[in-house]
Tab-separated table of C-alpha atoms and ligand atoms in Angstrom:
chain	number	residue	atom	x	y	z
A	119	MET	CA	-8.972	5.553	-29.477
A	120	GLU	CA	-6.646	8.281	-28.314
A	121	SER	CA	-3.430	7.462	-26.541
A	122	LEU	CA	-1.926	9.290	-23.593
A	123	ALA	CA	1.437	8.976	-21.869
A	124	ILE	CA	1.816	10.140	-18.280
A	125	VAL	CA	5.328	10.541	-16.915
A	126	GLY	CA	5.255	9.766	-13.181
A	127	ALA	CA	2.954	7.543	-11.099
A	128	GLY	CA	2.768	9.952	-8.152
A	129	PRO	CA	-0.534	11.392	-6.917
A	130	ALA	CA	-0.768	13.804	-9.890
A	131	GLY	CA	-0.088	11.193	-12.577
A	132	VAL	CA	-2.415	8.670	-11.003
A	133	GLY	CA	-5.063	11.357	-10.509
A	134	ALA	CA	-4.966	12.089	-14.248
A	135	ALA	CA	-5.307	8.393	-15.102
A	136	TYR	CA	-8.187	8.027	-12.644
A	137	ALA	CA	-10.087	10.933	-14.191
A	138	LEU	CA	-9.884	9.098	-17.540
A	139	ARG	CA	-11.019	5.720	-16.169
A	140	ASP	CA	-14.235	5.778	-18.213
A	141	ALA	CA	-12.931	7.704	-21.233
A	142	ASP	CA	-11.940	6.160	-24.524
A	143	VAL	CA	-8.276	6.943	-23.974
A	144	ASP	CA	-5.472	4.413	-23.861
A	145	VAL	CA	-3.319	5.479	-20.879
A	146	THR	CA	0.321	4.458	-20.316
A	147	ILE	CA	2.149	5.643	-17.191
A	148	LEU	CA	5.952	5.617	-17.260
A	149	GLU	CA	7.450	5.579	-13.752
A	150	LYS	CA	11.130	5.551	-12.901
A	151	SER	CA	10.728	3.789	-9.535
A	152	ARG	CA	9.696	0.235	-8.717
A	153	GLY	CA	6.681	1.464	-6.725
A	154	VAL	CA	3.844	3.883	-7.309
A	155	CYS	CA	2.661	6.992	-5.409
A	156	GLY	CA	5.829	9.105	-5.743
A	157	ARG	CA	6.816	11.035	-2.658
A	158	ALA	CA	3.880	9.482	-0.826
A	159	ALA	CA	6.069	6.443	-0.213
A	160	THR	CA	6.037	3.449	2.124
A	161	ARG	CA	8.844	1.075	3.125
A	162	ARG	CA	8.796	-2.239	5.041
A	163	ARG	CA	11.511	-3.355	7.416
A	164	ASN	CA	11.676	-5.627	10.514
A	165	ASP	CA	7.881	-6.095	10.758
A	166	CYS	CA	7.377	-2.326	10.515
A	167	ARG	CA	5.811	-0.286	7.742
A	168	TYR	CA	6.503	3.397	7.532
A	169	ASP	CA	5.495	6.292	5.330
A	170	HIS	CA	8.897	7.926	4.899
A	171	GLY	CA	7.796	10.678	2.515
A	172	ALA	CA	4.341	12.206	2.918
A	173	ASN	CA	3.052	11.292	6.377
A	174	TYR	CA	-0.636	11.291	5.578
A	175	VAL	CA	-3.224	12.697	3.229
A	176	LYS	CA	-4.561	15.851	4.802
A	177	ALA	CA	-8.075	15.881	3.574
A	178	ASP	CA	-10.762	18.224	2.427
A	179	ASP	CA	-14.357	17.092	1.882
A	180	ARG	CA	-14.003	15.771	-1.653
A	181	THR	CA	-10.803	13.921	-0.733
A	182	ASP	CA	-12.575	12.342	2.268
A	183	ASP	CA	-15.364	11.194	-0.057
A	184	LEU	CA	-12.959	9.811	-2.661
A	185	LEU	CA	-10.838	7.894	-0.157
A	186	ARG	CA	-13.902	6.326	1.415
A	187	GLU	CA	-15.215	5.396	-2.028
A	188	LEU	CA	-11.934	3.588	-2.660
A	189	GLY	CA	-12.751	1.302	0.275
A	190	GLU	CA	-12.891	1.697	4.049
A	191	ASP	CA	-11.082	-1.595	4.477
A	192	GLY	CA	-7.549	-0.892	5.725
A	193	LEU	CA	-8.118	2.875	5.644
A	194	VAL	CA	-6.567	4.560	8.704
A	195	ASP	CA	-7.439	7.959	10.142
A	196	VAL	CA	-4.643	8.929	12.526
A	197	GLU	CA	-6.611	10.051	15.553
A	198	LEU	CA	-4.063	11.605	17.869
A	199	PRO	CA	-3.452	15.274	17.076
A	200	VAL	CA	-0.497	17.158	15.657
A	201	TRP	CA	1.073	19.497	18.203
A	202	THR	CA	3.534	22.290	17.553
A	203	PHE	CA	6.999	23.306	18.730
A	204	THR	CA	9.140	26.392	18.353
A	205	SER	CA	12.874	26.932	17.839
A	206	ASP	CA	13.460	26.941	21.613
A	207	GLY	CA	11.988	23.414	21.802
A	208	ALA	CA	8.760	24.448	23.576
A	209	ILE	CA	5.967	21.986	22.704
A	210	SER	CA	2.300	22.958	22.848
A	211	ALA	CA	-1.065	21.590	21.770
A	212	GLY	CA	-1.873	22.337	18.133
A	213	ASP	CA	-4.689	24.556	16.982
A	214	GLU	CA	-8.157	23.138	16.479
A	215	GLU	CA	-7.945	23.121	12.717
A	216	ARG	CA	-4.921	20.809	12.748
A	217	GLY	CA	-6.375	18.581	15.445
A	218	ASP	CA	-9.745	18.097	13.736
A	219	ALA	CA	-8.816	17.401	10.116
A	220	HIS	CA	-8.645	13.776	9.041
A	221	LYS	CA	-5.147	12.408	8.561
A	222	TRP	CA	-5.476	9.498	6.162
A	223	THR	CA	-3.158	6.634	5.422
A	224	TRP	CA	-3.665	2.869	5.120
A	225	GLU	CA	-2.641	-0.127	7.239
A	226	THR	CA	-0.308	-1.205	4.442
A	227	GLY	CA	0.948	2.326	3.861
A	228	ILE	CA	0.139	5.538	2.042
A	229	THR	CA	1.038	4.013	-1.347
A	230	GLN	CA	-2.403	2.385	-1.179
A	231	LEU	CA	-3.725	5.686	-2.498
A	232	ALA	CA	-2.151	5.165	-5.917
A	233	LYS	CA	-2.704	1.415	-5.895
A	234	ARG	CA	-6.422	1.761	-5.208
A	235	LEU	CA	-6.903	4.494	-7.791
A	236	LEU	CA	-4.985	2.553	-10.434
A	237	ASP	CA	-6.998	-0.601	-9.692
A	238	ARG	CA	-10.026	1.286	-10.952
A	239	THR	CA	-8.396	2.161	-14.275
A	240	ASP	CA	-7.149	0.223	-17.299
A	241	ALA	CA	-3.910	2.215	-17.343
A	242	THR	CA	-0.693	0.371	-18.113
A	243	VAL	CA	2.081	1.216	-15.657
A	244	GLU	CA	5.618	0.738	-16.951
A	245	ARG	CA	7.768	0.701	-13.814
A	246	GLU	CA	11.518	1.258	-13.593
A	247	THR	CA	11.234	3.340	-16.734
A	248	ARG	CA	12.958	6.693	-16.502
A	249	VAL	CA	12.046	8.993	-19.363
A	250	GLU	CA	14.986	11.092	-20.509
A	251	ALA	CA	13.967	12.587	-23.845
A	252	VAL	CA	10.776	13.754	-25.514
A	253	GLU	CA	10.063	14.440	-29.158
A	254	ARG	CA	7.005	15.514	-31.075
A	255	VAL	CA	7.226	14.090	-34.549
A	256	GLU	CA	5.087	13.562	-37.559
A	257	THR	CA	3.718	10.052	-37.637
A	258	GLY	CA	2.614	9.880	-41.237
A	259	GLY	CA	0.041	12.629	-41.738
A	260	VAL	CA	-0.025	14.913	-44.725
A	261	ASP	CA	0.697	18.571	-44.071
A	262	GLY	CA	-2.153	20.909	-44.871
A	263	VAL	CA	-4.791	18.210	-44.708
A	264	GLU	CA	-7.632	18.795	-42.282
A	265	GLY	CA	-7.051	16.869	-39.070
A	266	ALA	CA	-3.323	16.737	-39.692
A	267	ARG	CA	-2.754	17.490	-36.003
A	268	ASP	CA	-3.864	13.945	-35.298
A	269	GLU	CA	-0.960	12.676	-37.351
A	270	TRP	CA	1.556	14.065	-34.950
A	271	GLY	CA	2.625	12.194	-31.876
A	272	TRP	CA	4.793	12.361	-28.779
A	273	HIS	CA	7.691	9.940	-28.690
A	274	LEU	CA	9.530	9.230	-25.465
A	275	ALA	CA	12.918	7.632	-24.874
A	276	ASP	CA	13.964	6.084	-21.578
A	277	THR	CA	17.404	5.675	-20.032
A	278	ASP	CA	17.587	2.019	-21.163
A	279	GLY	CA	17.354	3.186	-24.757
A	280	GLU	CA	13.755	2.005	-25.193
A	281	ALA	CA	11.360	4.083	-27.296
A	282	HIS	CA	7.728	4.636	-26.254
A	283	GLY	CA	4.948	6.017	-28.389
A	284	PRO	CA	3.732	7.712	-30.391
A	285	PHE	CA	1.097	9.149	-28.040
A	286	ASP	CA	-1.517	11.744	-28.927
A	287	ALA	CA	-1.035	13.557	-25.640
A	288	LEU	CA	1.547	13.723	-22.872
A	289	VAL	CA	1.327	14.707	-19.187
A	290	LEU	CA	4.552	15.527	-17.350
A	291	THR	CA	4.309	15.224	-13.546
A	292	PRO	CA	7.860	14.945	-12.122
A	293	PRO	CA	8.903	17.697	-9.665
A	294	ALA	CA	9.610	20.936	-11.572
A	295	PRO	CA	13.427	20.581	-11.713
A	296	GLN	CA	13.049	17.099	-13.219
A	297	THR	CA	10.336	18.278	-15.608
A	298	ALA	CA	12.653	21.158	-16.579
A	299	ALA	CA	15.373	18.614	-17.417
A	300	LEU	CA	12.887	16.779	-19.655
A	301	LEU	CA	11.912	20.014	-21.383
A	302	ALA	CA	15.606	20.720	-21.973
A	303	ALA	CA	15.724	17.368	-23.783
A	304	THR	CA	12.549	18.002	-25.776
A	305	HIS	CA	12.414	18.390	-29.547
A	306	TRP	CA	9.211	20.129	-30.518
A	307	GLN	CA	8.773	22.773	-33.181
A	308	SER	CA	6.754	25.180	-31.077
A	309	GLU	CA	6.930	28.862	-30.303
A	310	HIS	CA	5.820	27.976	-26.760
A	311	LEU	CA	8.795	25.850	-25.767
A	312	PRO	CA	11.095	28.688	-24.557
A	313	ALA	CA	8.380	30.193	-22.308
A	314	LEU	CA	7.501	26.761	-20.932
A	315	ARG	CA	11.146	26.036	-20.182
A	316	GLU	CA	11.400	29.334	-18.354
A	317	ALA	CA	8.168	28.880	-16.363
A	318	VAL	CA	9.014	25.352	-15.222
A	319	GLY	CA	12.669	26.222	-14.588
A	320	SER	CA	11.673	29.050	-12.266
A	321	VAL	CA	10.188	26.696	-9.641
A	322	SER	CA	12.593	25.682	-6.883
A	323	TYR	CA	12.214	22.911	-4.325
A	324	ARG	CA	13.533	22.460	-0.815
A	325	PRO	CA	15.134	19.192	0.308
A	326	THR	CA	14.213	17.017	3.285
A	327	LEU	CA	16.285	14.358	5.018
A	328	SER	CA	13.870	11.854	6.598
A	329	ALA	CA	15.414	9.805	9.407
A	330	ILE	CA	13.589	6.712	10.657
A	331	LEU	CA	14.455	5.726	14.235
A	332	HIS	CA	13.250	2.483	15.842
A	333	TYR	CA	13.128	1.674	19.565
A	334	PRO	CA	12.130	-1.593	21.293
A	335	PHE	CA	9.943	0.212	23.833
A	336	GLU	CA	6.747	2.270	23.915
A	337	LEU	CA	6.579	6.029	24.092
A	338	ASP	CA	3.567	7.485	25.834
A	339	ARG	CA	2.683	10.895	24.392
A	340	PRO	CA	-0.672	12.616	23.772
A	341	TRP	CA	0.201	13.528	20.159
A	342	TYR	CA	0.912	11.742	16.890
A	343	GLY	CA	3.178	14.411	15.395
A	344	LEU	CA	4.981	17.642	16.147
A	345	VAL	CA	5.478	20.390	13.598
A	346	ASN	CA	7.965	23.233	13.933
A	347	VAL	CA	5.884	26.345	13.385
A	348	ASP	CA	8.582	29.050	13.321
A	349	LYS	CA	10.705	27.080	10.786
A	350	ASP	CA	13.781	27.851	12.834
A	351	HIS	CA	14.509	24.483	14.448
A	352	ASP	CA	16.824	21.820	12.921
A	353	VAL	CA	13.868	19.437	13.090
A	354	GLY	CA	10.940	20.354	10.865
A	355	TRP	CA	8.638	17.492	11.786
A	356	LEU	CA	8.648	14.512	14.147
A	357	SER	CA	5.962	11.820	14.287
A	358	ARG	CA	5.178	8.430	15.762
A	359	GLU	CA	4.484	5.836	13.107
A	360	GLU	CA	3.018	3.482	15.737
A	361	CYS	CA	-0.053	5.753	15.846
A	362	LYS	CA	-0.980	4.302	12.437
A	363	ARG	CA	-2.809	1.001	12.800
A	364	GLY	CA	-0.871	-1.861	11.219
A	365	HIS	CA	2.482	-0.049	10.944
A	366	VAL	CA	4.462	-0.957	14.078
A	367	PRO	CA	4.180	-4.025	16.364
A	368	ASP	CA	2.830	-3.367	19.884
A	369	GLY	CA	5.383	-2.252	22.440
A	370	GLU	CA	7.684	-0.607	19.844
A	371	THR	CA	8.279	2.964	18.712
A	372	LEU	CA	9.162	4.200	15.235
A	373	LEU	CA	9.934	7.898	14.921
A	374	VAL	CA	9.968	9.749	11.624
A	375	VAL	CA	12.241	12.759	12.016
A	376	GLN	CA	12.228	15.151	9.070
A	377	LEU	CA	15.094	17.587	9.295
A	378	GLY	CA	14.287	21.195	8.405
A	379	ALA	CA	15.046	22.537	4.933
A	380	GLU	CA	18.135	24.489	5.972
A	381	TRP	CA	19.671	21.628	7.958
A	382	SER	CA	18.779	19.138	5.209
A	383	ASP	CA	20.395	21.327	2.588
A	384	GLU	CA	23.601	21.748	4.595
A	385	HIS	CA	23.918	18.031	5.441
A	386	TYR	CA	22.357	16.534	2.323
A	387	ASP	CA	25.431	14.491	1.333
A	388	ASP	CA	26.632	13.602	4.834
A	389	PRO	CA	27.075	9.867	5.508
A	390	GLU	CA	23.884	8.085	6.575
A	391	GLY	CA	25.260	7.259	10.042
A	392	ALA	CA	26.052	10.895	10.781
A	393	VAL	CA	22.593	12.069	9.729
A	394	VAL	CA	20.637	9.480	11.738
A	395	ASP	CA	22.863	9.991	14.810
A	396	ALA	CA	22.223	13.731	14.636
A	397	ALA	CA	18.474	13.156	14.143
A	398	ALA	CA	18.355	10.803	17.159
A	399	ALA	CA	20.216	13.302	19.360
A	400	LYS	CA	17.833	16.076	18.296
A	401	ALA	CA	14.787	13.861	18.977
A	402	ALA	CA	16.133	13.010	22.468
A	403	THR	CA	16.583	16.691	23.277
A	404	LEU	CA	13.240	17.796	21.846
A	405	LEU	CA	11.291	15.058	23.652
A	406	ASP	CA	13.498	15.272	26.766
A	407	ASP	CA	14.159	11.516	26.771
A	408	ASP	CA	17.807	10.334	26.660
A	409	ARG	CA	16.836	6.840	25.519
A	410	LEU	CA	15.876	8.281	22.109
A	411	ALA	CA	19.534	9.098	21.318
A	412	ASP	CA	20.161	5.384	20.862
A	413	PRO	CA	17.726	3.714	18.391
A	414	ASP	CA	18.211	-0.025	17.796
A	415	TRP	CA	17.834	0.360	14.018
A	416	THR	CA	17.535	3.281	11.644
A	417	ASP	CA	16.853	4.197	8.040
A	418	LEU	CA	17.317	7.336	5.987
A	419	GLN	CA	15.596	8.735	2.913
A	420	ARG	CA	17.032	11.734	1.109
A	421	TRP	CA	14.386	13.753	-0.702
A	422	ARG	CA	16.194	16.177	-3.006
A	423	TYR	CA	12.898	17.661	-4.197
A	424	ALA	CA	10.635	17.407	-1.167
A	425	GLN	CA	8.387	20.464	-1.375
A	426	PRO	CA	8.000	23.261	-3.941
A	427	ASN	CA	8.787	26.791	-2.790
A	428	GLU	CA	6.300	28.305	-5.248
A	429	GLY	CA	4.062	27.504	-8.195
A	430	ALA	CA	4.579	28.040	-11.917
A	431	ASP	CA	2.694	30.495	-14.135
A	432	ALA	CA	-0.524	28.594	-14.843
A	433	ASP	CA	-1.294	30.498	-18.070
A	434	VAL	CA	2.083	29.703	-19.578
A	435	LEU	CA	1.811	26.039	-18.569
A	436	ARG	CA	-1.404	25.672	-20.553
A	437	ARG	CA	0.095	26.932	-23.809
A	438	GLY	CA	1.343	23.454	-24.747
A	439	GLU	CA	-2.137	21.944	-24.528
A	440	VAL	CA	-2.895	22.911	-28.121
A	441	ASP	CA	-0.332	20.274	-29.092
A	442	GLY	CA	-1.337	17.830	-26.377
A	443	LEU	CA	1.344	18.682	-23.794
A	444	TYR	CA	0.096	18.993	-20.202
A	445	PHE	CA	1.690	19.491	-16.784
A	446	ALA	CA	0.472	18.401	-13.367
A	447	GLY	CA	1.874	18.138	-9.877
A	448	ASP	CA	2.323	19.916	-6.582
A	449	TRP	CA	4.539	22.511	-8.253
A	450	VAL	CA	1.743	23.399	-10.668
A	451	VAL	CA	-0.512	24.322	-7.741
A	452	GLY	CA	2.388	25.638	-5.647
A	453	GLU	CA	1.731	23.538	-2.550
A	454	GLY	CA	3.443	20.302	-1.532
A	455	ARG	CA	0.365	18.313	-0.585
A	456	VAL	CA	-0.754	14.914	-1.801
A	457	HIS	CA	-4.389	15.899	-2.233
A	458	ARG	CA	-3.519	19.103	-4.108
A	459	ALA	CA	-1.322	17.153	-6.551
A	460	LEU	CA	-3.967	14.454	-6.909
A	461	TRP	CA	-6.767	16.883	-7.767
A	462	ASN	CA	-4.497	18.892	-10.039
A	463	GLY	CA	-3.774	15.707	-11.997
A	464	TYR	CA	-7.467	14.837	-11.937
A	465	GLU	CA	-8.403	18.195	-13.458
A	466	VAL	CA	-5.804	17.753	-16.205
A	467	GLY	CA	-7.249	14.297	-16.892
A	468	GLU	CA	-10.727	15.815	-17.128
A	469	ARG	CA	-9.515	18.401	-19.651
A	470	ILE	CA	-7.927	15.672	-21.765
A	471	GLY	CA	-11.061	13.574	-21.525
A	472	GLU	CA	-13.467	16.347	-22.486
A	473	GLY	CA	-15.558	15.158	-25.371
A	474	ARG	CA	-13.989	11.681	-25.503
B	779	LIG	C1	9.408	14.235	3.396
B	779	LIG	C2	8.084	14.641	2.798
B	779	LIG	C3	6.978	14.805	3.616
B	779	LIG	C4	5.757	15.176	3.084
B	779	LIG	N1	4.651	15.231	3.898
B	779	LIG	C5	3.435	15.406	3.360
B	779	LIG	C6	2.262	15.231	4.135
B	779	LIG	O1	2.332	14.865	5.324
B	779	LIG	N2	1.060	15.434	3.552
B	779	LIG	C7	0.949	15.782	2.240
B	779	LIG	O2	-0.162	15.950	1.750
B	779	LIG	N3	2.054	15.928	1.459
B	779	LIG	C8	3.280	15.733	1.973
B	779	LIG	N4	4.401	15.799	1.185
B	779	LIG	C9	4.282	16.267	-0.213
B	779	LIG	C10	3.712	15.214	-1.157
B	779	LIG	O3	4.396	13.992	-1.038
B	779	LIG	C11	3.835	15.748	-2.571
B	779	LIG	O4	3.277	17.038	-2.663
B	779	LIG	C12	3.117	14.837	-3.588
B	779	LIG	O5	3.655	13.526	-3.540
B	779	LIG	C13	3.279	15.429	-4.976
B	779	LIG	O6	2.748	14.543	-5.930
B	779	LIG	P1	3.219	14.643	-7.451
B	779	LIG	O7	2.492	13.587	-8.181
B	779	LIG	O8	3.130	16.046	-7.874
B	779	LIG	O9	4.797	14.322	-7.417
B	779	LIG	P2	5.565	13.016	-6.942
B	779	LIG	O10	4.894	12.413	-5.753
B	779	LIG	O11	6.999	13.413	-6.794
B	779	LIG	O12	5.408	12.028	-8.185
B	779	LIG	C14	6.174	12.209	-9.353
B	779	LIG	C15	6.590	10.847	-9.895
B	779	LIG	O13	7.346	11.039	-11.086
B	779	LIG	C16	8.371	10.060	-11.124
B	779	LIG	N5	9.411	10.555	-12.039
B	779	LIG	C17	10.227	11.623	-11.866
B	779	LIG	N6	11.019	11.781	-12.958
B	779	LIG	C18	10.695	10.793	-13.821
B	779	LIG	C19	11.161	10.419	-15.123
B	779	LIG	N7	12.120	11.126	-15.758
B	779	LIG	N8	10.609	9.338	-15.737
B	779	LIG	C20	9.624	8.603	-15.108
B	779	LIG	N9	9.155	8.921	-13.865
B	779	LIG	C21	9.668	10.002	-13.242
B	779	LIG	C22	8.809	9.958	-9.671
B	779	LIG	O14	9.497	8.724	-9.404
B	779	LIG	C23	7.477	10.052	-8.939
B	779	LIG	O15	6.896	8.775	-8.726
B	779	LIG	C24	5.645	15.423	1.688
B	779	LIG	C25	6.764	15.247	0.862
B	779	LIG	C26	7.966	14.854	1.411
B	779	LIG	C27	9.140	14.600	0.503
């Protein structure tokens, strides 16, 4: 049996494990957080559940099919549309394409995606395990002997000083800046390492501050979410979590306000109170409702690496595969979307599984 380590249990890492569910490969996922599904994250508080990273899985046909295959029970398609707004605060109905596409999440939150996929695999998930160093070392083979490549393995070290491995292959899925940090702490006698470090290091991400604002009253609007289309408003996205079945008790409102990249960057380290107060004031102005300036409870998530600004050179990224080093994630495809990361991981898993 071959062994594989996947760093990160986000959509890409889980997609890779899922692709190998029937292959003769022993899969271990090392995940720094307590939960799975990465930036597609859900939190529970005061009888509410909210997806405070990715809002929903925007689907294409094969994603629709996969999600349904994983079970219709608890699967939620957010029915109200996404409308748009511009920097002057003018709100208008969204285009047909946005309004018609499925917007998937689950009653218990978007993390169900990873949970359901992992349930169909034998992968071991080591949670609260942050990998900080990688090494490719000889594990006992004899140089020059045919098949000697099999005698080399990837060893990983985590921040608690634990060693993991050796593994025959390794998939790195953290956002590019975090993968770049791992490559900086990688010992591997390979001519490809400098080019890989450069390719991964060239991908930048933009931050997002996600403010969660709760109100003990209903808000009657014809839309689920609003997206800023000219990217020139302090608010990038605003949505109503109560439009997702099972997330918010009747008669209450839970707004997710994602501040735009520029505002988030400028205020990234501001105190939580200042950020949520500003988000509430901006929501009140945008929706022309003074009551929204005064939520009865709030939460804040700071996403340092929310969305990639570009992708990495795909040809360079594949050079490590000869030694069993693979990369997957939204930054590999150059688009911050759950389904793109998932299928990118899936394709990497298929390549690893070829012939096994
Ligand atoms: C605020 C926000 C809103 C978004 N909205 C949407 C949306 O509505 N629809 C949509 O499709 N997409 C959305 N996205 C983007 C989407 O969440 C990402 O594109 C997707 O999660 C990328 O998946 P991934 O597996 O590549 O990376 P991630 O989801 O980031 O997963 C990587 C995993 O690696 C782990 N990790 C990192 N470093 C280490 C380490 N050293 N050791 C171990 N584990 C490590 C992380 O904890 C994480 O679990 C949004 C993102 C944000 C932040």
